[in-house]
Coordinates of C-alpha atoms and ligand atoms in Angstrom, one line a residue:
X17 CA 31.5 5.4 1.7
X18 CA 27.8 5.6 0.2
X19 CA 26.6 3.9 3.6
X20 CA 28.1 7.1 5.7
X21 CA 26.6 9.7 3.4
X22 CA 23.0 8.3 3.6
X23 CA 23.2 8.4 7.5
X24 CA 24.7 11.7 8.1
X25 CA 22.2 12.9 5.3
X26 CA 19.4 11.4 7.4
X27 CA 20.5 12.7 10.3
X28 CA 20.7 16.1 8.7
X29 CA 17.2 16.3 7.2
X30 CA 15.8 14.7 10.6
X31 CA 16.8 18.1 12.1
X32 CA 14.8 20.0 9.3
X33 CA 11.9 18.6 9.5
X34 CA 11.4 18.3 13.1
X35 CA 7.9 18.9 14.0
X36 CA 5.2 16.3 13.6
X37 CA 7.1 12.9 14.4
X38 CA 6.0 11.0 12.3
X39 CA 9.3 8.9 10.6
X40 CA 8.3 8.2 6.6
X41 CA 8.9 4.7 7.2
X42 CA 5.7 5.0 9.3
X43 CA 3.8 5.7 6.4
X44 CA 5.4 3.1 4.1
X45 CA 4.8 0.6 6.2
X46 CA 0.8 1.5 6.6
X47 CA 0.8 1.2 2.8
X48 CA 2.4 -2.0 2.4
X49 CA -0.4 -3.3 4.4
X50 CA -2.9 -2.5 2.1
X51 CA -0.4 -3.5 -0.9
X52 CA 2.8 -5.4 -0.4
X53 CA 5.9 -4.8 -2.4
X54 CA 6.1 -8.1 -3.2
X55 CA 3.1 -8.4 -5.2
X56 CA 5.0 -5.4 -7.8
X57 CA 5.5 -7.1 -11.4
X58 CA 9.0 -8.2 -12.3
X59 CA 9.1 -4.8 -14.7
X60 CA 7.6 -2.3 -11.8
X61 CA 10.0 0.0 -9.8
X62 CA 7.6 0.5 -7.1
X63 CA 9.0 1.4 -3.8
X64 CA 11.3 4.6 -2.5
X65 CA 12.7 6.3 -5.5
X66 CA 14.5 9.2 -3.5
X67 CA 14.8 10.1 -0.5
X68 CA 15.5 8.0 3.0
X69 CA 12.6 6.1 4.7
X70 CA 14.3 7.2 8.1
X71 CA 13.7 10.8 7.2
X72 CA 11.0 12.5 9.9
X73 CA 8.2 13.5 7.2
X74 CA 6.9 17.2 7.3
X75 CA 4.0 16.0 5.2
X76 CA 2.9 13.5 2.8
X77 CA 1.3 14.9 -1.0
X78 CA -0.7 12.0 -2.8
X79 CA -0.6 12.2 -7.1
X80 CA -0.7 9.6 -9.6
X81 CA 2.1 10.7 -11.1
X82 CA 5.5 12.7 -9.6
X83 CA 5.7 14.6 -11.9
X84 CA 7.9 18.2 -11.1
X85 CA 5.0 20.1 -11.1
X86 CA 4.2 18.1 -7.9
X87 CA 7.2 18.0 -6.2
X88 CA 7.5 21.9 -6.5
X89 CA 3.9 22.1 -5.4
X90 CA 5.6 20.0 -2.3
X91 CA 7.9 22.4 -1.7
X92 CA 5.5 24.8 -1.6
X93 CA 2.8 23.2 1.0
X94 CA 6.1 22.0 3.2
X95 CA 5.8 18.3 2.3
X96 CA 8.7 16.4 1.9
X97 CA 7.1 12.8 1.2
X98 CA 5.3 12.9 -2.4
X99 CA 3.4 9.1 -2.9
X100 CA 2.7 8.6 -6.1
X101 CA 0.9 5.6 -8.0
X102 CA 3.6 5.4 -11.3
X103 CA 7.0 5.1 -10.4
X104 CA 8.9 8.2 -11.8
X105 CA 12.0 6.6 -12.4
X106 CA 10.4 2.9 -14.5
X107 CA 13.1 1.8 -17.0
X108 CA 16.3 3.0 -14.9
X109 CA 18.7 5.9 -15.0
X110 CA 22.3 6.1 -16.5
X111 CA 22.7 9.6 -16.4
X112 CA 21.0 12.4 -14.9
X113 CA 21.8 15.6 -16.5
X114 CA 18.0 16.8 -16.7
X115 CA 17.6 16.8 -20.3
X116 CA 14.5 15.0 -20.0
X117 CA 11.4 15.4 -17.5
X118 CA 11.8 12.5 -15.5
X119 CA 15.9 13.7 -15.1
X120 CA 14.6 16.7 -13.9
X121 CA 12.3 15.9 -11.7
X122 CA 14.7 13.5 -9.6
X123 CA 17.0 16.5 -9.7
X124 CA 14.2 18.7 -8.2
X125 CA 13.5 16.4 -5.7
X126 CA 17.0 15.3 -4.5
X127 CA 18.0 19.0 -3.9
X128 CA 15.2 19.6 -2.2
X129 CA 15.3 16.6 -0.2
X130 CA 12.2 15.3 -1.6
X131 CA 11.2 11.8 -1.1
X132 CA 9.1 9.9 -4.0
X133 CA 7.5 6.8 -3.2
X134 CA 6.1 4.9 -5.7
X135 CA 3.1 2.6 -5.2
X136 CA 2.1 0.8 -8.3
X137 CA 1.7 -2.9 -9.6
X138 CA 1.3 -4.3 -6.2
X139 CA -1.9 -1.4 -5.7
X140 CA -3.3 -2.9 -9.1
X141 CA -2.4 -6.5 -7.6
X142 CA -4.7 -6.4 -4.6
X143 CA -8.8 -6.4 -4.4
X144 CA -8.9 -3.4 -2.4
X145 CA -6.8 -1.4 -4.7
X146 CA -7.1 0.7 -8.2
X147 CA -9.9 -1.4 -9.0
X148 CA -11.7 -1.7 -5.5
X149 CA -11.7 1.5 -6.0
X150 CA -13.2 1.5 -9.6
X151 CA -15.8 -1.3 -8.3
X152 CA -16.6 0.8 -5.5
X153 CA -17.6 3.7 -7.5
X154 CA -20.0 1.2 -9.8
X155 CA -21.6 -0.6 -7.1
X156 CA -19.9 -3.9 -8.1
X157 CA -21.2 -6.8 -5.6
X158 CA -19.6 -10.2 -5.3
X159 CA -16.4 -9.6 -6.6
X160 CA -13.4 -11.5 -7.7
X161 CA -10.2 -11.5 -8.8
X162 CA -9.7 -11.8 -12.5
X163 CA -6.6 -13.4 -13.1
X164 CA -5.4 -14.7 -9.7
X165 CA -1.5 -15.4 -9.4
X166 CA 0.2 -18.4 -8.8
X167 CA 3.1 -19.7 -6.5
X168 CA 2.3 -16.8 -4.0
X169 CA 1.1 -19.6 -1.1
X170 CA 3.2 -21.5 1.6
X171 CA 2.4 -23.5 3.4
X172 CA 4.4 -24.9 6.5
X173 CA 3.9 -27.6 8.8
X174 CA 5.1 -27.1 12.3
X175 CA 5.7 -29.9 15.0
X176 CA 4.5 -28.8 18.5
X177 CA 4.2 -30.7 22.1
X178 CA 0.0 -31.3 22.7
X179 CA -0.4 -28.4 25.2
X180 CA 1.4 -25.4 23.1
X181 CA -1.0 -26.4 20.3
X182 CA -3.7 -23.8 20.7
X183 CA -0.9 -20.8 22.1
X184 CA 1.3 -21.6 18.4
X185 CA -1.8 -21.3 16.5
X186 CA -3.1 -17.9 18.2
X187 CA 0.2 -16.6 16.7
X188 CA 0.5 -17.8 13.5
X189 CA -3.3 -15.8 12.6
X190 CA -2.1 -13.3 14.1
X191 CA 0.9 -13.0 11.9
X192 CA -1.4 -12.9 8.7
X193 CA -1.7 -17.4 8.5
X194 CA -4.4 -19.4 7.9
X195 CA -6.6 -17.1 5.7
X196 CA -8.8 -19.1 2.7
X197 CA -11.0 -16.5 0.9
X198 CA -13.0 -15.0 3.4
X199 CA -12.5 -18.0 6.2
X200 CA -9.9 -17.2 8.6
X201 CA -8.0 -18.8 11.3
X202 CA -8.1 -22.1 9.0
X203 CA -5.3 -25.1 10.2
X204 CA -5.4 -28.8 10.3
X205 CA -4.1 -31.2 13.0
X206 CA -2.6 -34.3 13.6
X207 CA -1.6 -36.3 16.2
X208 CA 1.4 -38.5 16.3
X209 CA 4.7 -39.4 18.3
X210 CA 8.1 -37.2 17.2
X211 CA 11.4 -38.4 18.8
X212 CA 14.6 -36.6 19.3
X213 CA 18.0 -36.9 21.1
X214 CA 20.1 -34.2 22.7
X215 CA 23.6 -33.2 21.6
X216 CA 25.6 -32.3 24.6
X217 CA 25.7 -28.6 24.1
X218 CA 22.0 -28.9 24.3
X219 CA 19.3 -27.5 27.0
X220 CA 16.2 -29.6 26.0
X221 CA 12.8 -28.3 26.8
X222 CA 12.1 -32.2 27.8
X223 CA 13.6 -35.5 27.8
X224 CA 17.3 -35.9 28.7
X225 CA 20.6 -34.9 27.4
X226 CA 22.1 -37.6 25.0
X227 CA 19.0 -40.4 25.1
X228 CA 16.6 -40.8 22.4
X229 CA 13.3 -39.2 23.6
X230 CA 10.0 -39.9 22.2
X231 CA 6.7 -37.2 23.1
X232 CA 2.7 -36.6 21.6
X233 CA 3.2 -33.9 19.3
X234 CA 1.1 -32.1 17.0
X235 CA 1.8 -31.4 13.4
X236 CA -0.1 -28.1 12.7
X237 CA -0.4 -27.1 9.1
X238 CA -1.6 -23.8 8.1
X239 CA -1.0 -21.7 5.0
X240 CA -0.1 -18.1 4.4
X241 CA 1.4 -15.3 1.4
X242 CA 4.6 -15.9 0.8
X243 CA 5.7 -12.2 2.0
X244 CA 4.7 -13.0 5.1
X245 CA 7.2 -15.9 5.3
X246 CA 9.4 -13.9 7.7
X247 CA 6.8 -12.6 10.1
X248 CA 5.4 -16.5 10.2
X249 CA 8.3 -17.8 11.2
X250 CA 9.7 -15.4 13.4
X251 CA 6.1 -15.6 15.7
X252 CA 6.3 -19.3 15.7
X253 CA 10.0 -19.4 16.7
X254 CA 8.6 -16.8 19.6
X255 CA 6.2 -19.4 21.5
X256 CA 7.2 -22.8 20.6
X257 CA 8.8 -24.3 22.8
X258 CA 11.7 -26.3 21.3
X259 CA 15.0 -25.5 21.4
X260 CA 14.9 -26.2 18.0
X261 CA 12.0 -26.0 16.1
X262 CA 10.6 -28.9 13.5
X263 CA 9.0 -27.4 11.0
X264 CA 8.8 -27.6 6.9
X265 CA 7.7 -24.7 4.6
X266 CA 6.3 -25.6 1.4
X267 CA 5.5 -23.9 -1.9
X268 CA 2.2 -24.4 -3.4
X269 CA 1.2 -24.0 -7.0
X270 CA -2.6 -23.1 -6.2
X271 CA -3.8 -19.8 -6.7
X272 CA -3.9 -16.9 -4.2
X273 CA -7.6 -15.7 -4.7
X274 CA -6.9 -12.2 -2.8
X275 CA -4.4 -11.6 -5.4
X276 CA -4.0 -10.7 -9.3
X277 CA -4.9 -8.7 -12.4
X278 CA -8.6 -7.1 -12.8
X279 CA -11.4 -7.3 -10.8
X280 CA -14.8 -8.7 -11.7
X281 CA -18.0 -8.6 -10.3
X282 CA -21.8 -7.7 -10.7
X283 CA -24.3 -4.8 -10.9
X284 CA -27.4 -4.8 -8.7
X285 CA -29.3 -4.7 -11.5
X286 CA -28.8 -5.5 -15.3
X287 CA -29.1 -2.0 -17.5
X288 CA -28.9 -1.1 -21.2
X289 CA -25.2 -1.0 -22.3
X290 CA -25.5 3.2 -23.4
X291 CA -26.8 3.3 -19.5
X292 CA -23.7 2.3 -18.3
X293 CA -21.5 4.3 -20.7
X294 CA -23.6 7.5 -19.4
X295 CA -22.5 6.0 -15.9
X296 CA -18.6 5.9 -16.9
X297 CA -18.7 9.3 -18.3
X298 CA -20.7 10.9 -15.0
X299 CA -18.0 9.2 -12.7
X300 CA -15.3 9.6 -14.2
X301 CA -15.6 12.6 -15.6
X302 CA -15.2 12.1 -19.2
X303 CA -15.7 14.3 -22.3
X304 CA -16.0 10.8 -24.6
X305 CA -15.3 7.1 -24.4
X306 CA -13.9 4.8 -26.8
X307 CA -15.7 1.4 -27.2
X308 CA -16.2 -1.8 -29.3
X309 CA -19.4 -2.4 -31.2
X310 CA -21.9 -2.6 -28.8
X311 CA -23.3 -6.2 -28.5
X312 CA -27.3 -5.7 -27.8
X313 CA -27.5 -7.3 -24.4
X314 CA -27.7 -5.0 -21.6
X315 CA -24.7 -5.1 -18.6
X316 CA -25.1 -6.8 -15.2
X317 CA -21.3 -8.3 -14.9
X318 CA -18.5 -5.8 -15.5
X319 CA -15.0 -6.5 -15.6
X320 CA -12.1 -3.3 -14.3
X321 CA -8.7 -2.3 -14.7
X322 CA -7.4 0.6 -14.2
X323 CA -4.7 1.8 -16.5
X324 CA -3.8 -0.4 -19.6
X325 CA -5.3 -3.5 -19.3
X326 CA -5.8 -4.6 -22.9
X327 CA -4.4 -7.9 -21.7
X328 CA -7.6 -9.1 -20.0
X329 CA -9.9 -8.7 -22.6
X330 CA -9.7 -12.2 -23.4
X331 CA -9.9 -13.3 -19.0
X332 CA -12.7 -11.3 -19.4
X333 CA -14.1 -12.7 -22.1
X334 CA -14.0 -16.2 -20.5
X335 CA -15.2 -14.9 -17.0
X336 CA -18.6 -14.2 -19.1
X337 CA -18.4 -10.7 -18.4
X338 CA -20.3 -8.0 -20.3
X339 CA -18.3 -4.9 -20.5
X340 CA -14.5 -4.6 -19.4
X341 CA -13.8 -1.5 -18.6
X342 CA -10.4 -0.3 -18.6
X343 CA -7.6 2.3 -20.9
X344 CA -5.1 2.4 -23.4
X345 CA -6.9 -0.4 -25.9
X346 CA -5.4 0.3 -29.3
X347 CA -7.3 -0.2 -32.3
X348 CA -6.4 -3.8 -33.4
X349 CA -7.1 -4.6 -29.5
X350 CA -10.9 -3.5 -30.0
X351 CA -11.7 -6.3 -32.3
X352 CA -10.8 -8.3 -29.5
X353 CA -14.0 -8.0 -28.0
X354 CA -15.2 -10.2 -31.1
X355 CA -19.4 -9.2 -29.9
X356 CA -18.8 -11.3 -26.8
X357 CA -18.3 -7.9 -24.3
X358 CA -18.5 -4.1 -25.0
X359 CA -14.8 -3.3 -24.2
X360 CA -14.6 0.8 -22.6
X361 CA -12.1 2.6 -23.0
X362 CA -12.2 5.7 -20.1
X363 CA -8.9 6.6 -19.8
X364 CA -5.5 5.8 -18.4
X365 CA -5.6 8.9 -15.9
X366 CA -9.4 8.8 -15.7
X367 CA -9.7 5.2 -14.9
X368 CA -6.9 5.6 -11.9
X369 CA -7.7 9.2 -10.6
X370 CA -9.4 7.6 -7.3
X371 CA -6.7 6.4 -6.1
X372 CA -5.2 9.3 -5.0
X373 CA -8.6 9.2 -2.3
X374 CA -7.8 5.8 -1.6
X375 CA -4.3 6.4 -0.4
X376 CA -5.7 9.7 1.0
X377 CA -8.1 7.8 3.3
X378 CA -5.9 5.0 4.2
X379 CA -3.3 8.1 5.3
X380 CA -6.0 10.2 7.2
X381 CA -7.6 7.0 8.6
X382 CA -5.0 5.8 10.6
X383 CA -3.5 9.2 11.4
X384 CA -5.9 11.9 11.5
X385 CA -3.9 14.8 13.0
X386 CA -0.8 14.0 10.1
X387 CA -0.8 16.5 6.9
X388 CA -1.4 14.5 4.1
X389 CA -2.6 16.4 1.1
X390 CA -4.2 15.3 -2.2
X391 CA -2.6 17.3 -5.1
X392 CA -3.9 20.0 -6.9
X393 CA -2.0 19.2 -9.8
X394 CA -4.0 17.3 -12.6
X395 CA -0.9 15.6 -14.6
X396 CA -3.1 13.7 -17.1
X397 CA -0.9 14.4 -20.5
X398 CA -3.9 13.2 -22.7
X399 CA -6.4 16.3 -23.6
X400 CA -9.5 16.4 -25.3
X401 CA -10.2 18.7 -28.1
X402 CA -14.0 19.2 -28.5
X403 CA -15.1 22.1 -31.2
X404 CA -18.5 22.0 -29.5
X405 CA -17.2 23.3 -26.4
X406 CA -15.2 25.6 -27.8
Ligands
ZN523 ZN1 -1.5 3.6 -14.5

């Protein structure tokens, strides 16, 4: 029964917002490019919250959080797709009555046939996310993920006559294999003799039916994320030429080095650790920053993370870094720091504002004549009482 109301809800909201053609799966996908789903933390909730990915979108509204202020404010500018960076709905829903904000905003935006999509983990997971941004903004040069994650290679090992070598390997790079930091198209070969007999029901691409045939084939090995296992697969299956294909996918325990907590990585030029707090406040826009003593040497490697990222202080610590700069370090986590690093403390909201421009630029990038909006709303909950200002 559930199946039938999503599609003739679909259907219906298809009609309402016909006018720009664009389908929000469209824009999901473009953002999984930049940040798989896959690469969300066991806890996250990132993904569609509400709504239906086959809805045509009217317009997409960027925030960090979905908050109701910004779906009514989505409403209002006729956009019916809000992306957000913090999933609204994070620990699950048993009953939604609206007797707490994040009730009623999923109320708001189901009867307004408001889609949320959340965005989250996976954009902190990848080097051209939250903190590409953050490193961006600082001028960080050669760069590199802090805590890279595990068990997130495979790698298969395909066997393929001689002459379809070079046509199975233009497919597998183009279907995202064979990337090793910043090399590309990266395989190994081998040559040996593969043998096979065909079943009566078969149609083999050579040899004959019910002998024992033996041919040169290649084994090609190339590696590739393991969220990509599908689209692999599927492209090798495409041009190989086998009836049935020979082929063995492994899982590695090495690091993936695109992929993982915090970024690190290097100031053109070394300055005086109050320099670089002046820095933080200009760019981020901040009445006052909370730090650890400082230690007396100035800053030329910096460590980020935006949001709460207490966790890396010790990564960063062993990365040799000077200052980590990330939000939400509580007091016992600022003796962490222990005079090795000045450990900043800018802000949950602060440290993650820019990525409501990165999303925005991804958006307008790739489709320029699509209304996608930055939001007006500012949901940061923390304030700043300052006397002086008063
Ligand atoms: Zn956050």
């Amino acid at each position: 029964m559930t199946g039938f109301k999503i599609v003739s809800e679909s259907v219906f909201n298809f009609n309402k917002h016909k006018n720009k053609g664009m389908i929000i799966n469209e824009l999901i996908k473009l953002l999984e490019t930049l940040a798989a789903p896959y690469l969300q933390e066991d806890y996250d909730n990132a993904g569609l919250i509400t709504g239906n990915a086959a809805w045509e979108c009217s317009g997409a509204i960027i925030s960090l959080d979905a908050t109701e202020d910004v779906i009514k404010e989505a409403i209002e500018k006729n956009c019916n797709l809000v992306i957000a960076h913090h999933p609204i709905v994070f620990k699950g829903l048993k009953k939604i009555t609206g007797k707490n904000y994040v009730e009623q905003t999923i109320i708001t935006a189901i009867k307004n046939d408001i889609a949320i999509y959340a965005i989250h983990t996976n954009l902190d997971n990848v080097p051209d996310g939250v903190n590409g941004k953050i490193a961006d903004l600082l001028g960080l040069v050669n760069r590199s993920i802090l805590v890279p994650k595990a068990n997130l290679l495979q790698k298969l090992a395909v066997y393929v006559p001689v002459n379809d070598k070079e046509k199975l390997l233009d497919v597998l790079f183009a279907a995202g294999a064979g990337n090793i930091g910043h090399y590309s198209e990266c395989s190994f070969s081998a040559e040996g003799m593969g043998s096979f007999k065909a079943g009566p029901e078969t149609n083999p691409f050579v040899g004959n039916v019910g002998q024992r045939h033996q041919d040169a084939e290649v084994k090609l090995e190339v590696i590739f994320p393991v969220w990509l296992q599908n689209q692999v697969v599927k492209a090798m299956k495409a041009v190989h030429p086998y009836e049935e294909v020979a082929y063995d996918i492994y899982t590695l325990a090495n690091q993936y080095q695109h992929t993982g907590s915090g970024l690190a990585g290097e100031l053109k030029e070394a300055i005086p650790e109050t320099e670089m707090l002046k820095i933080l406040q200009t760019i981020f826009k901040i009445p006052v920053i909370k730090h650890s003593p400082l230690t007396g040497k100035s800053i030329k490697k910096v460590a980020v993370c935006g949001g709460a990222g207490s966790f890396l202080t010790g990564a960063a610590i062993a990365a040799g870094v000077d200052m980590y700069i990330t939000a939400d370090i509580k007091y016992h986590e600022f003796f962490d720091a222990e005079a090795k690093l000045v450990l900043a403390d800018i802000g949950h909201y602060e440290s993650e504002q820019f990525t409501i421009d990165l999303l925005f630029d991804l958006l307008r990038n790739k489709f320029p004549n699509f209304a996608v909006l930055k939001t007006g709303v500012n949901t940061n909950p923390v304030h700043y009482f300052n006397r002086i200002a008063q």
